[in-house]
PDB file of C-alpha atoms in Angstrom:
ATOM      1  CA  MET A 472       0.026   0.052  -0.029  1.00 90.00           C
ATOM      2  CA  GLY A 473       2.930   2.318   0.742  1.00 92.00           C
ATOM      3  CA  ASP A 474       2.241   5.646   2.566  1.00 92.00           C
ATOM      4  CA  ALA A 475      -1.471   5.994   3.186  1.00 91.00           C
ATOM      5  CA  ARG A 476      -1.379   9.778   2.655  1.00 92.00           C
ATOM      6  CA  GLY A 477       0.151   9.425  -0.836  1.00 92.00           C
ATOM      7  CA  ILE A 478      -0.903   8.093  -4.214  1.00 95.00           C
ATOM      8  CA  GLY A 479       0.209   4.564  -3.353  1.00 95.00           C
ATOM      9  CA  PRO A 480      -3.384   3.168  -2.521  1.00 94.00           C
ATOM     10  CA  GLU A 481      -4.763   4.896  -5.643  1.00 96.00           C
ATOM     11  CA  VAL A 482      -2.165   3.576  -8.184  1.00 96.00           C
ATOM     12  CA  LEU A 483      -2.284   0.192  -6.478  1.00 96.00           C
ATOM     13  CA  LEU A 484      -6.107  -0.222  -7.034  1.00 97.00           C
ATOM     14  CA  LYS A 485      -5.930   1.304 -10.489  1.00 96.00           C
ATOM     15  CA  ALA A 486      -3.199  -1.251 -11.531  1.00 95.00           C
ATOM     16  CA  VAL A 487      -5.364  -4.087 -10.072  1.00 95.00           C
ATOM     17  CA  ALA A 488      -8.328  -2.807 -12.173  1.00 95.00           C
ATOM     18  CA  GLU A 489      -6.449  -2.655 -15.436  1.00 93.00           C
ATOM     19  CA  PRO A 490      -8.232  -4.821 -18.099  1.00 92.00           C
ATOM     20  CA  GLY A 491      -6.139  -7.917 -18.932  1.00 90.00           C
ATOM     21  CA  THR A 492      -4.127  -8.117 -15.932  1.00 90.00           C
ATOM     22  CA  GLU A 493      -6.073 -11.210 -14.655  1.00 89.00           C
ATOM     23  CA  LYS A 494      -3.994 -13.135 -17.208  1.00 90.00           C
ATOM     24  CA  GLU A 495      -0.748 -11.639 -15.867  1.00 92.00           C
ATOM     25  CA  PHE A 496      -0.859 -11.626 -12.076  1.00 93.00           C
ATOM     26  CA  GLU A 497      -3.063 -12.457  -9.113  1.00 93.00           C
ATOM     27  CA  PRO A 498      -2.892  -9.545  -6.503  1.00 94.00           C
ATOM     28  CA  LEU A 499      -2.701  -9.975  -2.774  1.00 95.00           C
ATOM     29  CA  LEU A 500      -3.064  -6.517  -1.196  1.00 96.00           C
ATOM     30  CA  ILE A 501      -1.293  -5.603   2.048  1.00 95.00           C
ATOM     31  CA  GLY A 502      -2.435  -2.580   3.876  1.00 92.00           C
ATOM     32  CA  VAL A 503      -5.399  -1.053   5.775  1.00 91.00           C
ATOM     33  CA  GLU A 504      -8.588  -2.620   4.276  1.00 90.00           C
ATOM     34  CA  SER A 505     -10.987   0.136   5.284  1.00 88.00           C
ATOM     35  CA  LEU A 506      -8.701   2.877   3.818  1.00 91.00           C
ATOM     36  CA  LEU A 507      -8.266   0.891   0.520  1.00 93.00           C
ATOM     37  CA  ALA A 508     -12.058   0.381   0.407  1.00 91.00           C
ATOM     38  CA  ALA A 509     -12.653   4.125   0.899  1.00 91.00           C
ATOM     39  CA  GLN A 510     -10.112   4.865  -1.954  1.00 93.00           C
ATOM     40  CA  ALA A 511     -11.885   2.399  -4.130  1.00 94.00           C
ATOM     41  CA  LYS A 512     -15.267   3.876  -3.533  1.00 93.00           C
ATOM     42  CA  ASN A 513     -13.782   7.273  -4.324  1.00 92.00           C
ATOM     43  CA  LEU A 514     -12.466   6.003  -7.631  1.00 95.00           C
ATOM     44  CA  TRP A 515     -15.532   4.036  -8.611  1.00 96.00           C
ATOM     45  CA  PRO A 516     -18.534   5.581  -6.970  1.00 94.00           C
ATOM     46  CA  ASN A 517     -21.041   3.746  -9.225  1.00 94.00           C
ATOM     47  CA  GLY A 518     -19.690   0.263  -8.393  1.00 94.00           C
ATOM     48  CA  LEU A 519     -16.285  -1.413  -8.050  1.00 94.00           C
ATOM     49  CA  PRO A 520     -14.680  -3.408 -10.801  1.00 92.00           C
ATOM     50  CA  LEU A 521     -14.955  -7.094 -10.096  1.00 92.00           C
ATOM     51  CA  ARG A 522     -11.227  -7.553  -9.896  1.00 93.00           C
ATOM     52  CA  VAL A 523     -10.837  -4.837  -7.271  1.00 94.00           C
ATOM     53  CA  GLU A 524     -13.825  -6.019  -5.285  1.00 94.00           C
ATOM     54  CA  LYS A 525     -12.239  -9.561  -5.111  1.00 93.00           C
ATOM     55  CA  ALA A 526      -8.863  -8.101  -4.109  1.00 93.00           C
ATOM     56  CA  LEU A 527     -10.395  -6.064  -1.338  1.00 93.00           C
ATOM     57  CA  GLY A 528     -11.984  -9.145   0.025  1.00 92.00           C
ATOM     58  CA  ARG A 529      -8.671 -10.714   0.860  1.00 91.00           C
ATOM     59  CA  VAL A 530      -6.554  -7.783   2.088  1.00 92.00           C
ATOM     60  CA  VAL A 531      -3.807  -8.698   4.512  1.00 93.00           C
ATOM     61  CA  GLU A 532      -4.449  -6.185   7.262  1.00 89.00           C
ATOM     62  CA  VAL A 533      -1.730  -4.201   8.889  1.00 90.00           C
ATOM     63  CA  GLY A 534      -3.780  -1.335  10.537  1.00 82.00           C
ATOM     64  CA  GLY A 535      -4.202  -3.169  13.870  1.00 64.00           C
ATOM     65  CA  SER A 536      -7.356  -3.680  15.897  1.00 52.00           C
ATOM     66  CA  SER A 537     -10.463  -1.517  15.217  1.00 46.00           C
ATOM     67  CA  GLU A 538      -9.628   0.578  18.283  1.00 46.00           C
ATOM     68  CA  SER A 539      -6.364   1.619  16.704  1.00 55.00           C
ATOM     69  CA  PHE A 540      -7.970   4.116  14.399  1.00 57.00           C
ATOM     70  CA  PRO A 541     -11.503   5.477  13.785  1.00 57.00           C
ATOM     71  CA  ALA A 542     -13.950   3.520  11.605  1.00 60.00           C
ATOM     72  CA  LEU A 543     -13.837   5.958   8.752  1.00 70.00           C
ATOM     73  CA  LYS A 544     -15.892   5.176   5.662  1.00 72.00           C
ATOM     74  CA  ASP A 545     -15.100   7.799   3.052  1.00 83.00           C
ATOM     75  CA  LEU A 546     -11.718   9.068   1.681  1.00 87.00           C
ATOM     76  CA  ARG A 547     -12.260  12.669   2.705  1.00 84.00           C
ATOM     77  CA  GLY A 548     -12.600  11.408   6.354  1.00 84.00           C
ATOM     78  CA  TRP A 549      -9.557   9.246   6.105  1.00 86.00           C
ATOM     79  CA  ARG A 550      -7.428  12.082   4.713  1.00 85.00           C
ATOM     80  CA  LYS A 551      -8.589  14.469   7.488  1.00 84.00           C
ATOM     81  CA  PHE A 552      -7.681  11.781  10.025  1.00 82.00           C
ATOM     82  CA  LEU A 553      -4.213  11.115   8.509  1.00 84.00           C
ATOM     83  CA  LEU A 554      -3.248  14.842   8.180  1.00 81.00           C
ATOM     84  CA  GLY A 555      -0.523  15.531  10.647  1.00 82.00           C
ATOM     85  CA  ARG A 556      -0.063  11.902  11.505  1.00 86.00           C
ATOM     86  CA  PRO A 557       2.950  10.751   9.467  1.00 91.00           C
ATOM     87  CA  GLU A 558       4.007   8.399  12.191  1.00 92.00           C
ATOM     88  CA  ILE A 559       0.899   6.241  11.776  1.00 91.00           C
ATOM     89  CA  CYS A 560       1.374   6.130   8.011  1.00 91.00           C
ATOM     90  CA  GLY A 561       5.021   5.145   8.530  1.00 93.00           C
ATOM     91  CA  SER A 562       4.225   2.404  10.969  1.00 93.00           C
ATOM     92  CA  TRP A 563       1.602   1.051   8.612  1.00 93.00           C
ATOM     93  CA  ALA A 564       4.115   1.106   5.698  1.00 94.00           C
ATOM     94  CA  GLY A 565       6.718  -0.603   7.686  1.00 94.00           C
ATOM     95  CA  ARG A 566       4.406  -3.289   8.913  1.00 94.00           C
ATOM     96  CA  ALA A 567       3.162  -3.861   5.432  1.00 94.00           C
ATOM     97  CA  ILE A 568       6.762  -4.411   4.108  1.00 95.00           C
ATOM     98  CA  GLU A 569       7.536  -6.864   7.027  1.00 95.00           C
ATOM     99  CA  ARG A 570       4.375  -8.797   6.318  1.00 95.00           C
ATOM    100  CA  ALA A 571       4.880  -8.867   2.536  1.00 95.00           C
ATOM    101  CA  VAL A 572       8.475 -10.152   2.916  1.00 95.00           C
ATOM    102  CA  GLY A 573       7.225 -12.829   5.359  1.00 94.00           C
ATOM    103  CA  LEU A 574       4.550 -14.015   2.859  1.00 95.00           C
ATOM    104  CA  VAL A 575       7.030 -14.222  -0.013  1.00 93.00           C
ATOM    105  CA  ARG A 576       9.671 -16.009   2.038  1.00 91.00           C
ATOM    106  CA  GLU A 577       6.979 -18.427   3.231  1.00 92.00           C
ATOM    107  CA  GLY A 578       6.026 -19.245  -0.457  1.00 91.00           C
ATOM    108  CA  ARG A 579       2.571 -17.801  -0.067  1.00 92.00           C
ATOM    109  CA  ALA A 580       3.291 -15.096  -2.574  1.00 93.00           C
ATOM    110  CA  GLU A 581       5.680 -15.128  -5.577  1.00 93.00           C
ATOM    111  CA  ALA A 582       6.883 -11.582  -5.674  1.00 95.00           C
ATOM    112  CA  LEU A 583       6.813  -8.261  -3.807  1.00 95.00           C
ATOM    113  CA  VAL A 584       5.581  -5.002  -5.450  1.00 96.00           C
ATOM    114  CA  THR A 585       5.757  -1.994  -3.204  1.00 95.00           C
ATOM    115  CA  ALA A 586       3.925   1.326  -3.527  1.00 95.00           C
ATOM    116  CA  PRO A 587       5.762   4.572  -2.684  1.00 93.00           C
ATOM    117  CA  LEU A 588       6.464   5.402   1.006  1.00 91.00           C
ATOM    118  CA  ASP A 589       7.668   8.556   2.757  1.00 91.00           C
ATOM    119  CA  LYS A 590      11.066   7.928   4.240  1.00 91.00           C
ATOM    120  CA  SER A 591      10.740  10.460   7.081  1.00 93.00           C
ATOM    121  CA  ALA A 592       7.331   8.965   8.004  1.00 93.00           C
ATOM    122  CA  LEU A 593       8.814   5.491   8.012  1.00 93.00           C
ATOM    123  CA  ASN A 594      11.515   6.666  10.488  1.00 94.00           C
ATOM    124  CA  LEU A 595       8.932   8.404  12.658  1.00 93.00           C
ATOM    125  CA  GLY A 596       6.875   5.153  12.622  1.00 92.00           C
ATOM    126  CA  GLY A 597       9.843   3.314  14.151  1.00 94.00           C
ATOM    127  CA  TYR A 598      11.563   1.938  11.143  1.00 94.00           C
ATOM    128  CA  HIS A 599      14.977   3.476  10.959  1.00 93.00           C
ATOM    129  CA  TYR A 600      16.027   2.870   7.260  1.00 90.00           C
ATOM    130  CA  PRO A 601      16.943   5.353   4.507  1.00 85.00           C
ATOM    131  CA  GLY A 602      14.438   3.637   2.283  1.00 83.00           C
ATOM    132  CA  HIS A 603      12.761   0.495   1.029  1.00 87.00           C
ATOM    133  CA  THR A 604      15.986  -0.948  -0.493  1.00 87.00           C
ATOM    134  CA  GLU A 605      17.906  -0.927   2.852  1.00 90.00           C
ATOM    135  CA  MET A 606      14.987  -2.227   4.808  1.00 93.00           C
ATOM    136  CA  LEU A 607      14.516  -5.120   2.398  1.00 93.00           C
ATOM    137  CA  SER A 608      18.156  -5.966   2.639  1.00 93.00           C
ATOM    138  CA  ALA A 609      17.994  -6.147   6.494  1.00 94.00           C
ATOM    139  CA  LEU A 610      14.782  -8.210   6.393  1.00 94.00           C
ATOM    140  CA  ALA A 611      16.510 -10.669   4.066  1.00 93.00           C
ATOM    141  CA  GLY A 612      19.451 -11.133   6.460  1.00 92.00           C
ATOM    142  CA  GLY A 613      21.667  -8.165   5.445  1.00 92.00           C
ATOM    143  CA  VAL A 614      22.449  -9.384   1.884  1.00 93.00           C
ATOM    144  CA  GLU A 615      24.205  -7.003  -0.440  1.00 94.00           C
ATOM    145  CA  VAL A 616      21.690  -5.367  -2.722  1.00 95.00           C
ATOM    146  CA  ALA A 617      21.498  -2.952  -5.699  1.00 95.00           C
ATOM    147  CA  MET A 618      18.735  -0.519  -6.563  1.00 94.00           C
ATOM    148  CA  MET A 619      18.233  -0.897 -10.262  1.00 96.00           C
ATOM    149  CA  LEU A 620      15.890   1.347 -12.225  1.00 96.00           C
ATOM    150  CA  ALA A 621      14.781  -0.163 -15.559  1.00 95.00           C
ATOM    151  CA  GLY A 622      12.667   1.356 -18.323  1.00 91.00           C
ATOM    152  CA  GLY A 623      12.632   0.916 -22.151  1.00 90.00           C
ATOM    153  CA  THR A 624      16.205   0.086 -23.150  1.00 94.00           C
ATOM    154  CA  LEU A 625      17.909   1.504 -20.168  1.00 97.00           C
ATOM    155  CA  ARG A 626      18.930  -0.023 -16.763  1.00 97.00           C
ATOM    156  CA  VAL A 627      20.799   2.104 -14.118  1.00 98.00           C
ATOM    157  CA  VAL A 628      22.013   1.501 -10.599  1.00 98.00           C
ATOM    158  CA  PRO A 629      23.222   4.213  -8.206  1.00 97.00           C
ATOM    159  CA  ALA A 630      26.098   3.007  -6.212  1.00 97.00           C
ATOM    160  CA  THR A 631      25.130   5.352  -3.333  1.00 95.00           C
ATOM    161  CA  THR A 632      21.429   5.995  -2.717  1.00 90.00           C
ATOM    162  CA  HIS A 633      19.747   8.362  -0.303  1.00 87.00           C
ATOM    163  CA  VAL A 634      22.792  10.354   1.095  1.00 90.00           C
ATOM    164  CA  ALA A 635      23.941  13.898   0.762  1.00 94.00           C
ATOM    165  CA  LEU A 636      25.716  14.763  -2.324  1.00 94.00           C
ATOM    166  CA  SER A 637      28.644  15.990  -0.252  1.00 96.00           C
ATOM    167  CA  ARG A 638      29.171  12.555   1.135  1.00 96.00           C
ATOM    168  CA  VAL A 639      29.387  10.694  -2.137  1.00 96.00           C
ATOM    169  CA  PRO A 640      33.083  11.061  -2.763  1.00 96.00           C
ATOM    170  CA  GLU A 641      34.013   9.477   0.579  1.00 96.00           C
ATOM    171  CA  LEU A 642      31.294   6.661   0.189  1.00 97.00           C
ATOM    172  CA  ILE A 643      32.436   5.429  -3.252  1.00 97.00           C
ATOM    173  CA  THR A 644      35.208   2.981  -2.621  1.00 98.00           C
ATOM    174  CA  VAL A 645      36.664   0.237  -4.806  1.00 98.00           C
ATOM    175  CA  GLU A 646      35.133  -2.370  -2.548  1.00 98.00           C
ATOM    176  CA  LEU A 647      31.650  -0.844  -2.890  1.00 98.00           C
ATOM    177  CA  LEU A 648      31.796  -0.555  -6.722  1.00 98.00           C
ATOM    178  CA  VAL A 649      33.152  -4.028  -7.278  1.00 98.00           C
ATOM    179  CA  GLY A 650      30.463  -5.383  -4.924  1.00 97.00           C
ATOM    180  CA  GLN A 651      27.759  -3.599  -6.786  1.00 98.00           C
ATOM    181  CA  CYS A 652      29.113  -4.942 -10.087  1.00 98.00           C
ATOM    182  CA  ARG A 653      28.918  -8.412  -8.749  1.00 98.00           C
ATOM    183  CA  VAL A 654      25.329  -7.897  -7.717  1.00 97.00           C
ATOM    184  CA  ILE A 655      24.432  -6.363 -11.005  1.00 98.00           C
ATOM    185  CA  ASP A 656      26.081  -9.172 -12.987  1.00 98.00           C
ATOM    186  CA  ARG A 657      24.235 -11.809 -10.892  1.00 96.00           C
ATOM    187  CA  GLY A 658      20.866  -9.970 -11.240  1.00 95.00           C
ATOM    188  CA  LEU A 659      21.152  -9.657 -14.940  1.00 96.00           C
ATOM    189  CA  ARG A 660      21.890 -13.275 -15.292  1.00 94.00           C
ATOM    190  CA  GLU A 661      19.376 -14.607 -12.798  1.00 92.00           C
ATOM    191  CA  LEU A 662      16.385 -12.264 -13.335  1.00 92.00           C
ATOM    192  CA  PHE A 663      16.857 -11.048 -16.867  1.00 92.00           C
ATOM    193  CA  ALA A 664      18.385 -14.318 -18.339  1.00 90.00           C
ATOM    194  CA  ILE A 665      21.260 -12.233 -19.775  1.00 94.00           C
ATOM    195  CA  GLU A 666      24.081 -14.710 -20.293  1.00 93.00           C
ATOM    196  CA  ASN A 667      26.944 -12.355 -20.709  1.00 96.00           C
ATOM    197  CA  PRO A 668      26.157  -9.087 -18.975  1.00 97.00           C
ATOM    198  CA  GLU A 669      27.951  -5.927 -20.123  1.00 98.00           C
ATOM    199  CA  ILE A 670      28.217  -3.368 -17.352  1.00 98.00           C
ATOM    200  CA  ALA A 671      29.402   0.325 -17.770  1.00 98.00           C
ATOM    201  CA  LEU A 672      30.789   2.471 -14.989  1.00 98.00           C
ATOM    202  CA  CYS A 673      29.788   6.033 -15.020  1.00 98.00           C
ATOM    203  CA  GLY A 674      32.312   8.617 -13.873  1.00 97.00           C
ATOM    204  CA  LEU A 675      31.778  10.849 -10.805  1.00 96.00           C
ATOM    205  CA  ASN A 676      33.313  14.113 -12.104  1.00 94.00           C
ATOM    206  CA  PRO A 677      32.747  16.217 -15.232  1.00 92.00           C
ATOM    207  CA  HIS A 678      34.811  14.592 -18.094  1.00 92.00           C
ATOM    208  CA  LEU A 679      36.132  12.127 -15.539  1.00 90.00           C
ATOM    209  CA  GLY A 680      37.972  14.851 -13.704  1.00 83.00           C
ATOM    210  CA  ASP A 681      39.864  16.303 -16.687  1.00 83.00           C
ATOM    211  CA  GLY A 682      43.059  14.685 -15.729  1.00 85.00           C
ATOM    212  CA  GLY A 683      42.787  15.740 -12.094  1.00 85.00           C
ATOM    213  CA  LEU A 684      41.648  19.303 -12.588  1.00 85.00           C
ATOM    214  CA  ALA A 685      38.167  18.504 -11.441  1.00 86.00           C
ATOM    215  CA  GLY A 686      38.806  15.765  -8.902  1.00 87.00           C
ATOM    216  CA  ASP A 687      40.888  12.523  -8.924  1.00 91.00           C
ATOM    217  CA  GLU A 688      38.129  10.005  -7.810  1.00 93.00           C
ATOM    218  CA  ASP A 689      37.588   8.581 -11.345  1.00 94.00           C
ATOM    219  CA  GLN A 690      41.260   7.545 -11.676  1.00 94.00           C
ATOM    220  CA  ARG A 691      41.902   6.751  -8.032  1.00 95.00           C
ATOM    221  CA  VAL A 692      38.630   4.837  -7.215  1.00 96.00           C
ATOM    222  CA  VAL A 693      36.370   4.240 -10.295  1.00 97.00           C
ATOM    223  CA  SER A 694      39.089   3.122 -12.647  1.00 97.00           C
ATOM    224  CA  ALA A 695      40.711   0.957  -9.993  1.00 97.00           C
ATOM    225  CA  ALA A 696      37.286  -0.675  -9.286  1.00 98.00           C
ATOM    226  CA  ALA A 697      36.766  -1.277 -13.065  1.00 97.00           C
ATOM    227  CA  GLU A 698      40.082  -3.029 -13.313  1.00 98.00           C
ATOM    228  CA  LYS A 699      39.542  -5.072 -10.215  1.00 98.00           C
ATOM    229  CA  ALA A 700      36.101  -6.146 -11.414  1.00 98.00           C
ATOM    230  CA  ARG A 701      37.638  -7.262 -14.827  1.00 98.00           C
ATOM    231  CA  ARG A 702      40.222  -9.265 -13.081  1.00 98.00           C
ATOM    232  CA  ALA A 703      37.423 -11.058 -11.245  1.00 97.00           C
ATOM    233  CA  GLY A 704      35.861 -12.022 -14.566  1.00 97.00           C
ATOM    234  CA  LEU A 705      33.185  -9.392 -14.827  1.00 98.00           C
ATOM    235  CA  ALA A 706      32.549  -7.673 -18.239  1.00 98.00           C
ATOM    236  CA  VAL A 707      32.944  -4.133 -16.746  1.00 98.00           C
ATOM    237  CA  HIS A 708      33.703  -1.130 -18.996  1.00 98.00           C
ATOM    238  CA  GLY A 709      34.768   2.375 -18.266  1.00 92.00           C
ATOM    239  CA  PRO A 710      34.561   4.620 -16.486  1.00 97.00           C
ATOM    240  CA  PHE A 711      32.782   6.844 -19.032  1.00 98.00           C
ATOM    241  CA  PRO A 712      31.633  10.453 -18.687  1.00 96.00           C
ATOM    242  CA  ALA A 713      28.101  10.789 -17.368  1.00 96.00           C
ATOM    243  CA  ASP A 714      27.010  12.886 -20.336  1.00 95.00           C
ATOM    244  CA  THR A 715      27.366  10.081 -22.816  1.00 96.00           C
ATOM    245  CA  VAL A 716      27.337   6.692 -21.072  1.00 98.00           C
ATOM    246  CA  PHE A 717      23.567   6.609 -20.569  1.00 98.00           C
ATOM    247  CA  VAL A 718      22.942   7.340 -24.199  1.00 97.00           C
ATOM    248  CA  ARG A 719      25.241   4.484 -25.180  1.00 97.00           C
ATOM    249  CA  ALA A 720      23.476   2.100 -22.829  1.00 97.00           C
ATOM    250  CA  ALA A 721      20.023   3.072 -24.091  1.00 97.00           C
ATOM    251  CA  ARG A 722      21.260   2.337 -27.629  1.00 97.00           C
ATOM    252  CA  GLY A 723      22.149  -1.294 -26.508  1.00 96.00           C
ATOM    253  CA  GLU A 724      25.907  -1.009 -25.955  1.00 97.00           C
ATOM    254  CA  PHE A 725      25.599  -2.048 -22.334  1.00 98.00           C
ATOM    255  CA  HIS A 726      23.089  -3.974 -20.299  1.00 98.00           C
ATOM    256  CA  ALA A 727      23.305  -1.729 -17.339  1.00 98.00           C
ATOM    257  CA  VAL A 728      25.144   1.429 -16.040  1.00 99.00           C
ATOM    258  CA  LEU A 729      26.487   1.723 -12.522  1.00 99.00           C
ATOM    259  CA  ALA A 730      26.188   5.418 -11.643  1.00 98.00           C
ATOM    260  CA  MET A 731      27.957   6.985  -8.706  1.00 98.00           C
ATOM    261  CA  TYR A 732      25.011   8.746  -6.923  1.00 97.00           C
ATOM    262  CA  HIS A 733      21.262   8.937  -6.751  1.00 95.00           C
ATOM    263  CA  ASP A 734      20.353  11.793  -9.025  1.00 96.00           C
ATOM    264  CA  GLN A 735      22.946  10.857 -11.649  1.00 97.00           C
ATOM    265  CA  ALA A 736      21.117   7.618 -12.232  1.00 96.00           C
ATOM    266  CA  MET A 737      17.563   8.931 -11.648  1.00 94.00           C
ATOM    267  CA  ILE A 738      17.716  11.856 -14.005  1.00 95.00           C
ATOM    268  CA  ALA A 739      18.742   9.583 -16.807  1.00 96.00           C
ATOM    269  CA  ILE A 740      16.153   6.871 -16.247  1.00 94.00           C
ATOM    270  CA  LYS A 741      13.388   9.422 -15.737  1.00 92.00           C
ATOM    271  CA  MET A 742      14.269  11.384 -18.922  1.00 93.00           C
ATOM    272  CA  HIS A 743      14.276   8.064 -20.765  1.00 94.00           C
ATOM    273  CA  SER A 744      11.065   6.465 -19.556  1.00 88.00           C
ATOM    274  CA  PHE A 745       9.275   8.531 -16.819  1.00 84.00           C
ATOM    275  CA  GLY A 746       5.969   6.971 -15.786  1.00 81.00           C
ATOM    276  CA  ARG A 747       6.997   3.531 -17.155  1.00 86.00           C
ATOM    277  CA  GLY A 748      10.246   2.919 -15.276  1.00 88.00           C
ATOM    278  CA  VAL A 749      10.506   0.279 -12.569  1.00 94.00           C
ATOM    279  CA  ASN A 750      12.646  -0.125  -9.458  1.00 94.00           C
ATOM    280  CA  ILE A 751      14.144  -3.525  -9.054  1.00 95.00           C
ATOM    281  CA  THR A 752      15.938  -4.618  -5.998  1.00 95.00           C
ATOM    282  CA  LEU A 753      18.832  -6.971  -7.113  1.00 96.00           C
ATOM    283  CA  GLY A 754      20.504  -9.313  -4.669  1.00 94.00           C
ATOM    284  CA  LEU A 755      17.327 -10.358  -2.662  1.00 94.00           C
ATOM    285  CA  PRO A 756      16.267 -14.005  -2.365  1.00 93.00           C
ATOM    286  CA  PHE A 757      13.007 -12.986  -3.963  1.00 93.00           C
ATOM    287  CA  VAL A 758      11.666 -10.610  -6.738  1.00 95.00           C
ATOM    288  CA  ARG A 759      10.847  -7.089  -5.562  1.00 96.00           C
ATOM    289  CA  THR A 760       9.716  -4.213  -7.815  1.00 96.00           C
ATOM    290  CA  SER A 761       8.302  -0.828  -7.282  1.00 95.00           C
ATOM    291  CA  PRO A 762       7.214   2.267  -9.327  1.00 93.00           C
ATOM    292  CA  ASP A 763       9.708   4.859 -10.336  1.00 87.00           C
ATOM    293  CA  HIS A 764       7.945   7.825  -8.510  1.00 89.00           C
ATOM    294  CA  GLY A 765       7.282   8.909  -4.931  1.00 90.00           C
ATOM    295  CA  THR A 766       4.195   9.544  -2.812  1.00 92.00           C
ATOM    296  CA  ALA A 767       3.051  12.659  -4.795  1.00 91.00           C
ATOM    297  CA  LEU A 768       1.370  14.066  -1.670  1.00 89.00           C
ATOM    298  CA  ASP A 769       0.352  17.134  -3.660  1.00 90.00           C
ATOM    299  CA  ILE A 770      -2.113  15.241  -5.806  1.00 92.00           C
ATOM    300  CA  ALA A 771      -3.155  12.552  -3.456  1.00 90.00           C
ATOM    301  CA  GLY A 772      -6.822  12.000  -2.956  1.00 88.00           C
ATOM    302  CA  ARG A 773      -7.814  13.721  -6.290  1.00 91.00           C
ATOM    303  CA  GLY A 774      -8.028  10.494  -8.387  1.00 92.00           C
ATOM    304  CA  ILE A 775      -5.671  11.755 -11.096  1.00 95.00           C
ATOM    305  CA  ALA A 776      -2.541   9.789 -10.382  1.00 94.00           C
ATOM    306  CA  ASP A 777      -1.112   7.772 -13.380  1.00 94.00           C
ATOM    307  CA  PRO A 778      -0.876   4.092 -12.411  1.00 94.00           C
ATOM    308  CA  GLY A 779       1.364   3.249 -15.458  1.00 92.00           C
ATOM    309  CA  SER A 780       4.707   2.730 -13.493  1.00 92.00           C
ATOM    310  CA  MET A 781       2.898   0.773 -10.724  1.00 95.00           C
ATOM    311  CA  LEU A 782       1.179  -1.354 -13.376  1.00 95.00           C
ATOM    312  CA  GLU A 783       4.586  -1.982 -15.121  1.00 94.00           C
ATOM    313  CA  ALA A 784       6.130  -2.861 -11.858  1.00 95.00           C
ATOM    314  CA  ALA A 785       3.533  -5.621 -11.235  1.00 95.00           C
ATOM    315  CA  ARG A 786       3.804  -6.872 -14.724  1.00 94.00           C
ATOM    316  CA  LEU A 787       7.601  -6.873 -14.584  1.00 94.00           C
ATOM    317  CA  ALA A 788       7.449  -8.791 -11.311  1.00 94.00           C
ATOM    318  CA  ALA A 789       5.229 -11.358 -12.929  1.00 93.00           C
ATOM    319  CA  ARG A 790       7.459 -11.780 -15.965  1.00 92.00           C
ATOM    320  CA  LEU A 791      10.657 -11.947 -13.769  1.00 91.00           C
ATOM    321  CA  CYS A 792       8.989 -14.854 -11.694  1.00 89.00           C
ATOM    322  CA  ARG A 793       8.194 -16.684 -14.910  1.00 84.00           C
ATOM    323  CA  SER A 794      11.373 -16.056 -16.869  1.00 75.00           C
ATOM    324  CA  GLY A 795      14.158 -15.545 -14.397  1.00 58.00           C
ATOM    325  CA  LYS A 796      16.460 -18.453 -13.569  1.00 48.00           C
ATOM    326  CA  ARG A 797      16.025 -17.815  -9.900  1.00 46.00           C
ATOM    327  CA  ARG A 798      12.684 -18.388  -8.110  1.00 41.00           C
ATOM    328  CA  THR A 799      11.115 -16.852  -5.098  1.00 37.00           C
ATOM    329  CA  GLY A 800      12.394 -18.346  -1.799  1.00 37.00           C
TER     330      GLY A 800
END
């Protein structure tokens, strides 16, 4: 369900209602049933689509007992109740993730598709993680993971995720980059059935530092990581300047690009396929995807959110379960 204040419940239900999806995946919703029902009634006041009605009849509840929150019936009442209560939404979102991981690992579900959450609300709710990716890694036993964004012909991974830009130079190490290359290589093989993955490293500084005039990290760290990865048998290329490597990858020269920081990767993928991109967590012992957008609190409750990325996340999760070499476990 994601954060209850955002567009997560809306895009979730719209994706479930999409005609033809009954042939692609069977949804098991995890969230607050009465809130999801209110959202559905707001979207379809003249009667729910049969697939939505069926899904609402088997929601895995994370809202607690009926005494935990008011028995609100309409979306307006729910939104008024949730206003100024981010800790409740964060707690529900965290519980939903925990429950979902449990169901997948127990074999009661095949894949996990998560709606957007608010990271500050998640922390206020008692779950102290920078985001979904780090929380899922912890729940899976601390495995090394990579946050891949895929859309169209482009796949990107940021080596560092939700950290201040000023910290990136100190955080990118040879060990981190080589580890991320290993996770990407394995993910491309196991999930996407790519037999010989080709990975490009994106430089940190403009023009790879211009021979040291604009920083030495690309020679001292990124190039060293590329060489070490190649010695380990990985097909790693670069580093290449950020202003060209994503274009080359989108044209098919590389299967994935390892970027150095969050926005370097996100700007590229969102320019390439905004609204249809999908977040895939590589390295987990199960399939997990999510849409490429956030909670969009500014339009939540208005019924105008585009479910395209959420729908593609669900469809991709189903395809990965069917075609990937690794199975949920």
